[in-house]
Amino acid sequence: MKRISFCTFRCLIICLILILGTTGCWNRRELNSLAITMGAGIDKLEDEDVTDQLQLTVQIVKTSEIKVGDKGNSSADAFWNARNTGKSLFEVIRGFTHQSSRKLYWPHNQVIIFGRSLAEAGIREHIDFFVRDQETRLGVWILVAEDQASDIFEVKPNLERIPAIGLANLLKAQKASSQTTAIKLDEFATRLMSKTTAPIAAFVKISGQGSKKSLLVTGTAVFKQDKLVGELNKTETRGLLWVLNKVKSGIIDVVSPESNGKVSLEIIRAKSKITPEIIEDKVHMKVDIKEEGNIGSQSCTDDLENRQTIKKLEDEKNAAIESEVKAALSKAQKLNADIFGFGDVVHQKFPKEWKELESRWDEIFPDLEVEVTVEGKIRRSGSSKKAVAPAKE
Amino acid sequence: MISYILKKLRYLKLLNVNYADDQKKQGTSEYGQSTPIKLSQSLEKNLIAIRNLIGNNFDVIIREFSFGDHINVALIFLSGMTDQSMINENIMKPLMSESHSSQNETLKIKDIAQIKARILSVGGVNQYSSYDEIIDGCLSGQSILLLDECNEALAIMTTNWKSRAVEEPKTESVVRGPREGFTESLLTNTTLIRRKIMSPDLKIESMKLGSRTKTNVCIAYIQGIANPLLIEEIKRRLNRIKTDSILESGYVEQFIEDAPFSIFSTVANSEKPDAVAAKILEGRAAILVDGTPFVLSVPMVLIESFQSSEDYYSRPFFASLIRSIRFLAYFISIFAPSSYVALTTFHQELIPTPLLFSMAGAQEGVPFPAVMEAIMMGIIFEILREAGVRLPRPVGQAVSIVGALVIGESAVTAGLIGAPMVIVVALTAVSSFVVSAQSDSGGVLRITFVILAGFIGIYGIVIGQLGVFIHLASLRSFGTPYLSPLAPLSIRDLKDTIIRAPIWAMFTRPRTIGWHDPERQEFRLKPSSPSEETKEQNKAVR
Amino acid sequence: MKLEKGEISSSQLMFLVGGFIQGSLLTLAFAKDATKHDLWLALIAALMMSLPLALVYITLALKFPGQNLFQINDAVFGPYLGKLVSFQYIMLFLMIVSSNLWFAGDFFLTFFFPETPIIVIMIMFAFICAWGVRAGIEVIARMSIILVLFTILIALTTFILLLNEMKFSNFLPIFDIPIHDFIQGTNIMMAIPFNEVIIFMMVIPYANKMKQVKTSVLYGLMIGGITSLIVVIRNTAVLGPLADIVVSPSMEAVRLIDLGEIIERLEALVGIGLILSMFLKVSVFYYATVLGMAQLLKLRSYVPLVIPVGIIGITLALTNESSIQFTYTAMNTYPIFSLSFYIVLPLISLLIVKIRKLPK
């Protein structure tokens, strides 16, 4: 084997060092030259006479305010909401260079909020930037604001210093009640790409007045194609999540079989399965939901610790779950938006028949027959056996 | 640049040759240049000649006296390198008293052989007949006895000089294991090895290197385990060394290593006899150089840097854990600053959000780019380390305290340097001490990677690391691939890499080194519960 | 006159082949357009199809022990026609080197350094490959084991970390594409990693145990194939239909890793894996190009050619217009164009060998 000739080698290394010297900064960005964007809110301006109707609000972290150990001026806001308007989203984003001394930096973006009016007009063109740009990531939460998205960022959270992070944490915490659809861009885009499945997103509202404003994330925004068409309330949302196999935890209130008191049942784990069937050219869907739970609390003083009562409670729970699913279903059928992804399930199971079904899915879906079977179990009763009440005679 | 220096050196070498030629022309009588000159019969003439050669040195003592029937003799020795009491008791005294007792006997001792045979009560006595031999002997601590009317001289082994006692080595201290370390005396060192391996197969071959220093260099190996080709190669490379001075084993190392321009050393060194003995027993050869406690061993593989003799004395699980931690520390010491630079200047998207906030907060208002910070801190650390090593211990501590306070505290509070960078550099510094054998290569790699990372981020680091990998994979140390047993992979030899298998499981020597005689021990030596027989014996005893 | 004095063991050959196939992990997305979520089926089909073809190459190589592709060409087609065929092969290899350089540069440009000139990334990559080639095939083979294991480790880790995000219903319905799309997808897949093993006809002569060559190469193909399968399954299961629209499904899939907000943002692993595995692939092609040229020009050593060929490769890569054009070529033109090199010529060679009863 030939030894590397020293001379050539040295030449190459010198060349390399020379290249090093000429670089300067193609992609070098020091940490203190970034405007770390935590949230983006996109609105449509209502004024008819304004030509630039797209308004983008970005929430930028003031890194100097969150300097660790610097306790002096912690009362100042740790964020800055910058606003810009324009015709297309990318243009608006680049337009920020006129007002922000640092370049917007997207990889840490936590939430994208669409204003209601914009969502109703259609969002497809605005999603593209967030999928295409190499700085943005698919793991970002998608929300729809009840009114203007820009207002959402003004509400200071009580526990976090940055509203966008507070919002993201709110969405992460939603699995405790399973009454909000927390959805990320990857799934949203997947639904948007599907021919039948309707995209969904979480709804965010502002509650309270003046300085006592706080954010409320609840319910589901339902899109048809890329346009907002309606919303599901808490119960309907959980009905949706049961079918989507996304219920992680939550509370179901049922009426005690002995008296009129309430028993709260905690959901521990749940599982669902959608099976499509085609009987005589007609599509049926079967949804099987299996649920396990504990007794969370009881407001009545009944003795729940016997098998009959538990059985009755389970039946009531099953009925409650079924009614939730039915509620979601009827709402979806009313909106004619296949938020459950039934179409895709049929496609996966019956690829041949689907070719014919696909084109008229919009006609099939509103009258789709869905059979819901729920099998709920109560496993444990927490750390007490009976209610805190005097024993009954 | 290096090549420019080399060119200069070549030029100097030419000069040297010319100079030596001139010298040769000037005087052939100059010591050591011409054919050996024999001793003459006359003591006077001999003494004059010897005085001419070494007589004007203050440590040379020439003692003339006579004994017996007025036989004139002269004893020549170096005062610092000889055992005075031995000269008095075993040379002078017998000779002097012989002069009295010889009256009784008819025998007149004139014969040098008789003195050697009957009078001198010393172990090693040689007979020399040329000046060269005499001078060499005298300079290495022998006492020379010159006799009138005799053209031969006796060289008596009275060698003894002050040397350091066997102490615990400073560079490789252990918690468990022998505490002795090599000393500056070659004889002590060979003895230390011999005491570990009392086999007749342990060969210690000696040669003298350096035309002026005449340094004794020994090659120690075990015949039958070490590859004969390896020994031949070592001898060939050692014989190539034509220099005037060998002052430390580092001289030898630089003359015999395979890749002189590599930042990785291909010759290992150790200060511990047990480590060297273990290496010899694996089939390596050790090169001992007089005057230094650092013993070389070849061939060296990269893995050796991560092994410590203590690994083999502690239990396997713990040893394996420590090994992996050493690897981890080495990687941290090389990659930590560069990764930090790459992450903060190119790949902020890879930093988890909360961490990014605190890092960005700390970086706020810092005037320098992260690359500059990393390089500056690296250099400051090296300065502090060097100052701490060279200075006397108490002062060294003061330096490190001042350095730590000034750099660590003030620079951060003054906003000159971000706090995370200080943490990274401190972590790197601590990690770099873990694998001390590779700390020199680690320093170079660290700086290189920081520059590459500042240039093009993680891409630069990976490209640089690939380059290092190519270099390592193409390195060989005395025929052994430097990365073995990892590349080329030898699954059997993985027993002593990131994990350290139990001693009973390591029944073969490393394939690439000691394959001449692969079997180290019997196959099934795993301790097991007492067999049925011994149980019954125990019962019987009870 | 022997240009290469190195020797590689059978296990090294196996890992070299495996790493070589792994070098195309990210280019698998080329077949995605045609095959959609049935990419994994096309992958398996391509792997199965490539095994007999690999056997053809090995048989040819073993018929002429110690001789590489270009020497075999000389023997089979005669000195003049053989030289012409060899020249064509060299050009093909050079083209593959350059397009891989471009692909690596394009990938890093798209995902990590959008403002950096592509030539810088390509020069650095070519430099490191040139270094490897100068060190010889033995060194590359020695490195292959660790690089392959590292790539497998990355693939497996990301697979396990993404188990949470996977939806296996994304694979349904199985075989949902027209058969001609499937064939096209399989062909793309064969052309880009699997059939390229023909390059190992340049390496096999330096294997030290000729008997084990066959098993080594086939096992190597399996290693590469299985790693690719892991990656393809991961991407499709995680991204579903999104995988069809993104440029690099691997990148997007790994970006979604989020385990307890601690293990997240690991996409650098994909980039690192790309460089490490692509280094092997490009080095082997680079090596074959340089060695072939040296043979054609009857040089005593291939080393002087390394840097010129690298410069030509980079220049050639710069002729690529855009990644859109590049992808189009890789998907539509190249798979058909390369058929003659990968299938027709080797089969003709084997036929001639059988008829003329070579080697005499």
Coordinates of N, CA and C in Angstrom, one line a residue, chain A residues 88-208:
Chain A
S88 N -49.2 37.0 1.7 CA -49.0 35.5 1.9 C -48.2 35.3 3.2
L89 N -48.2 34.1 3.7 CA -47.7 33.9 5.0 C -46.1 34.1 5.0
F90 N -45.5 33.5 3.9 CA -44.0 33.6 3.9 C -43.6 35.1 3.8
E91 N -44.3 35.8 3.0 CA -44.0 37.3 2.9 C -44.1 37.9 4.3
V92 N -45.2 37.6 5.0 CA -45.4 38.2 6.3 C -44.2 37.8 7.2
I93 N -43.8 36.6 7.2 CA -42.8 36.1 8.1 C -41.5 36.9 7.8
R94 N -41.1 37.0 6.5 CA -39.9 37.7 6.2 C -40.0 39.2 6.5
G95 N -41.3 39.7 6.5 CA -41.5 41.1 6.8 C -41.2 41.4 8.2
F96 N -41.1 40.5 9.1 CA -40.7 40.7 10.5 C -39.3 41.3 10.6
T97 N -38.5 41.1 9.6 CA -37.1 41.7 9.7 C -37.2 43.2 9.8
H98 N -38.3 43.8 9.4 CA -38.4 45.2 9.6 C -38.6 45.7 11.0
Q99 N -39.1 44.8 11.8 CA -39.4 45.3 13.2 C -38.6 44.5 14.2
S100 N -38.1 43.3 13.9 CA -37.3 42.5 14.9 C -35.9 42.6 14.5
S101 N -35.0 42.9 15.5 CA -33.6 43.0 15.2 C -33.0 41.6 15.0
R102 N -33.7 40.6 15.4 CA -33.2 39.2 15.3 C -34.1 38.5 14.3
K103 N -33.5 37.5 13.7 CA -34.3 36.7 12.7 C -35.1 35.7 13.5
L104 N -36.4 35.5 13.0 CA -37.3 34.6 13.6 C -36.7 33.2 13.5
Y105 N -36.8 32.5 14.7 CA -36.2 31.1 14.7 C -37.3 30.1 15.1
W106 N -37.7 29.3 14.2 CA -38.9 28.5 14.3 C -38.8 27.2 15.0
P107 N -37.7 26.5 15.1 CA -37.7 25.1 15.5 C -38.4 24.9 16.9
H108 N -38.4 25.9 17.7 CA -39.0 25.7 19.0 C -40.4 26.2 19.1
N109 N -41.0 26.4 18.0 CA -42.4 26.9 18.0 C -43.3 25.8 18.6
Q110 N -44.2 26.2 19.5 CA -45.0 25.2 20.2 C -46.4 25.2 19.7
V111 N -47.0 26.3 19.3 CA -48.4 26.3 18.9 C -48.6 27.1 17.7
I112 N -49.6 26.7 16.9 CA -50.0 27.5 15.8 C -51.5 27.7 16.0
I113 N -51.9 29.0 16.1 CA -53.3 29.2 16.4 C -53.9 29.9 15.1
F114 N -55.1 29.4 14.7 CA -55.8 30.0 13.6 C -56.9 30.8 14.1
G115 N -57.1 32.0 13.7 CA -58.2 32.8 14.0 C -59.5 32.2 13.4
R116 N -60.6 32.5 14.0 CA -61.8 31.8 13.6 C -62.2 32.2 12.1
S117 N -62.1 33.5 11.9 CA -62.5 33.9 10.5 C -61.6 33.3 9.4
L118 N -60.3 33.2 9.8 CA -59.4 32.6 8.8 C -59.7 31.1 8.6
A119 N -60.0 30.4 9.8 CA -60.3 29.0 9.7 C -61.5 28.8 8.8
E120 N -62.5 29.7 8.9 CA -63.7 29.5 8.2 C -63.4 29.7 6.7
A121 N -62.4 30.6 6.4 CA -62.1 30.8 5.0 C -61.2 29.8 4.4
G122 N -60.6 29.0 5.2 CA -59.7 27.9 4.6 C -58.3 28.1 5.1
I123 N -57.6 27.1 5.4 CA -56.3 27.2 6.0 C -55.2 26.5 5.2
R124 N -55.6 25.8 4.1 CA -54.6 24.9 3.5 C -53.3 25.7 3.1
E125 N -53.5 26.9 2.5 CA -52.4 27.6 2.0 C -51.4 28.1 3.1
H126 N -52.0 28.2 4.3 CA -51.1 28.7 5.4 C -50.4 27.5 6.1
I127 N -50.9 26.3 5.9 CA -50.3 25.1 6.6 C -49.0 24.8 5.8
D128 N -49.0 25.1 4.5 CA -47.8 24.7 3.7 C -46.5 25.1 4.2
F129 N -46.4 26.4 4.7 CA -45.1 26.9 5.2 C -44.7 26.0 6.3
F130 N -45.6 25.7 7.2 CA -45.1 24.9 8.4 C -44.7 23.5 8.1
V131 N -45.1 23.0 7.0 CA -44.7 21.6 6.6 C -43.4 21.7 5.8
R132 N -43.3 22.8 4.9 CA -42.2 22.8 4.0 C -40.9 23.4 4.6
D133 N -41.0 24.4 5.3 CA -39.8 25.1 5.8 C -38.9 24.1 6.7
Q134 N -37.6 24.2 6.5 CA -36.8 23.2 7.2 C -36.7 23.5 8.7
E135 N -37.0 24.8 9.1 CA -36.9 25.1 10.5 C -38.1 24.7 11.3
T136 N -39.3 24.6 10.6 CA -40.5 24.3 11.4 C -40.6 22.8 11.5
R137 N -41.3 22.4 12.6 CA -41.4 20.9 12.9 C -42.8 20.5 12.9
L138 N -43.0 19.2 12.7 CA -44.3 18.6 12.6 C -44.9 18.4 13.9
G139 N -44.1 18.5 15.0 CA -44.7 18.2 16.3 C -45.2 19.4 17.0
V140 N -45.9 20.3 16.3 CA -46.4 21.5 16.9 C -47.9 21.4 17.0
W141 N -48.4 22.0 18.1 CA -49.9 21.9 18.4 C -50.7 22.8 17.5
I142 N -51.8 22.4 17.0 CA -52.7 23.2 16.2 C -53.9 23.6 17.0
L143 N -54.3 24.8 17.0 CA -55.4 25.3 17.7 C -56.2 26.3 16.9
V144 N -57.5 26.4 17.3 CA -58.3 27.4 16.6 C -58.8 28.3 17.7
A145 N -58.7 29.6 17.5 CA -59.1 30.6 18.5 C -60.6 30.8 18.3
E146 N -61.3 31.1 19.4 CA -62.7 31.4 19.2 C -62.9 32.6 18.5
D147 N -62.0 33.6 18.7 CA -62.1 34.9 18.0 C -60.9 35.1 17.2
Q148 N -60.1 36.1 17.7 CA -58.8 36.4 17.0 C -57.7 35.7 17.7
A149 N -56.8 35.2 16.9 CA -55.7 34.4 17.4 C -54.7 35.3 18.2
S150 N -54.6 36.6 17.7 CA -53.7 37.5 18.3 C -54.0 37.8 19.7
D151 N -55.3 37.8 20.1 CA -55.7 38.0 21.5 C -55.2 37.0 22.4
I152 N -55.1 35.8 21.9 CA -54.7 34.6 22.8 C -53.4 34.9 23.4
F153 N -52.5 35.4 22.6 CA -51.1 35.5 23.1 C -50.9 36.6 24.1
E154 N -52.0 37.5 24.2 CA -51.9 38.6 25.2 C -52.2 38.1 26.6
V155 N -52.8 37.0 26.7 CA -53.3 36.5 28.0 C -52.1 35.9 28.8
K156 N -51.7 36.5 29.9 CA -50.6 36.0 30.6 C -51.0 34.8 31.4
P157 N -50.3 33.7 31.3 CA -50.6 32.6 32.2 C -50.1 32.8 33.6
N158 N -50.8 32.1 34.5 CA -50.4 32.4 35.9 C -49.1 31.6 36.3
L159 N -48.9 30.5 35.7 CA -47.8 29.6 36.2 C -46.6 29.7 35.3
E160 N -46.8 29.9 34.0 CA -45.6 30.0 33.1 C -45.3 31.4 32.8
R161 N -44.1 31.6 32.3 CA -43.7 33.0 32.0 C -44.1 33.3 30.5
I162 N -44.2 32.3 29.7 CA -44.5 32.5 28.3 C -45.8 31.9 27.9
P163 N -46.8 32.6 27.4 CA -48.1 32.1 27.1 C -48.1 30.9 26.2
A164 N -47.3 30.9 25.2 CA -47.3 29.8 24.3 C -46.9 28.5 25.0
I165 N -46.0 28.6 25.9 CA -45.6 27.3 26.6 C -46.7 26.9 27.5
G166 N -47.4 27.9 28.1 CA -48.5 27.6 29.0 C -49.6 26.9 28.2
L167 N -49.8 27.4 27.0 CA -50.8 26.8 26.1 C -50.4 25.3 25.7
A168 N -49.2 25.2 25.4 CA -48.7 23.8 25.0 C -48.9 22.9 26.2
N169 N -48.5 23.4 27.4 CA -48.7 22.5 28.6 C -50.1 22.2 28.9
L170 N -51.0 23.2 28.6 CA -52.4 22.9 28.8 C -52.9 21.8 27.9
L171 N -52.4 21.8 26.7 CA -52.8 20.7 25.7 C -52.3 19.4 26.2
K172 N -51.0 19.4 26.7 CA -50.5 18.1 27.2 C -51.3 17.6 28.3
A173 N -51.8 18.5 29.1 CA -52.5 18.1 30.3 C -53.9 17.6 30.0
Q174 N -54.3 17.8 28.7 CA -55.7 17.4 28.4 C -56.0 16.0 28.6
K175 N -55.0 15.1 28.6 CA -55.3 13.7 28.7 C -56.0 13.4 30.0
A176 N -55.9 14.3 31.0 CA -56.5 14.0 32.3 C -58.0 14.0 32.2
S177 N -58.6 14.7 31.3 CA -60.0 14.7 31.2 C -60.5 14.2 29.8
S178 N -59.6 14.2 28.8 CA -59.9 13.7 27.5 C -61.2 14.4 26.9
Q179 N -61.2 15.7 27.1 CA -62.4 16.4 26.6 C -62.0 17.5 25.6
T180 N -60.7 17.4 25.2 CA -60.2 18.3 24.2 C -59.4 17.5 23.2
T181 N -59.5 17.8 21.9 CA -58.7 17.2 20.9 C -57.4 17.9 20.9
A182 N -56.3 17.3 21.5 CA -55.0 17.9 21.3 C -54.4 17.2 20.1
I183 N -54.1 18.0 19.1 CA -53.6 17.5 17.9 C -52.4 18.2 17.4
K184 N -51.5 17.5 16.8 CA -50.3 18.1 16.3 C -50.3 18.2 14.8
L185 N -49.4 19.0 14.3 CA -49.4 19.3 12.9 C -49.3 18.0 12.0
D186 N -48.5 17.0 12.4 CA -48.4 15.8 11.6 C -49.7 15.2 11.4
E187 N -50.5 15.0 12.4 CA -51.8 14.4 12.3 C -52.8 15.3 11.5
F188 N -52.7 16.5 11.8 CA -53.6 17.5 11.2 C -53.3 17.4 9.7
A189 N -52.1 17.4 9.3 CA -51.7 17.4 7.9 C -52.2 16.1 7.2
T190 N -52.0 15.0 8.0 CA -52.4 13.7 7.5 C -53.9 13.7 7.2
R191 N -54.7 14.3 8.1 CA -56.1 14.3 7.9 C -56.5 15.3 6.7
L192 N -55.7 16.3 6.6 CA -55.9 17.3 5.6 C -55.7 16.6 4.2
M193 N -54.7 15.7 4.2 CA -54.4 15.0 2.9 C -55.4 13.9 2.6
S194 N -56.1 13.4 3.5 CA -57.0 12.4 3.3 C -58.2 12.9 2.5
K195 N -58.8 12.1 1.6 CA -59.9 12.5 0.8 C -61.2 12.6 1.6
T196 N -61.3 11.8 2.7 CA -62.5 11.8 3.4 C -62.4 12.3 4.8
T197 N -61.3 11.9 5.5 CA -61.3 12.3 6.9 C -61.2 13.8 7.1
A198 N -61.9 14.2 8.1 CA -62.0 15.7 8.3 C -61.0 16.0 9.4
P199 N -60.2 17.1 9.2 CA -59.3 17.6 10.2 C -60.0 18.1 11.4
I200 N -59.4 18.0 12.5 CA -59.9 18.5 13.8 C -58.8 19.3 14.5
A201 N -59.2 20.2 15.4 CA -58.2 20.9 16.2 C -58.8 21.3 17.5
A202 N -58.0 21.7 18.4 CA -58.5 22.1 19.7 C -59.0 23.5 19.6
F203 N -60.0 23.8 20.5 CA -60.5 25.2 20.5 C -59.9 25.9 21.7
V204 N -59.6 27.2 21.5 CA -59.1 27.9 22.7 C -59.9 29.2 22.8
K205 N -60.3 29.5 24.1 CA -61.2 30.6 24.3 C -60.5 31.5 25.4
I206 N -61.0 32.7 25.5 CA -60.5 33.6 26.6 C -61.7 33.7 27.5
S207 N -61.5 33.4 28.8 CA -62.5 33.6 29.8 C -62.1 34.7 30.7
G208 N -63.1 35.3 31.3 CA -62.8 36.4 32.3 C -62.6 37.7 31.6

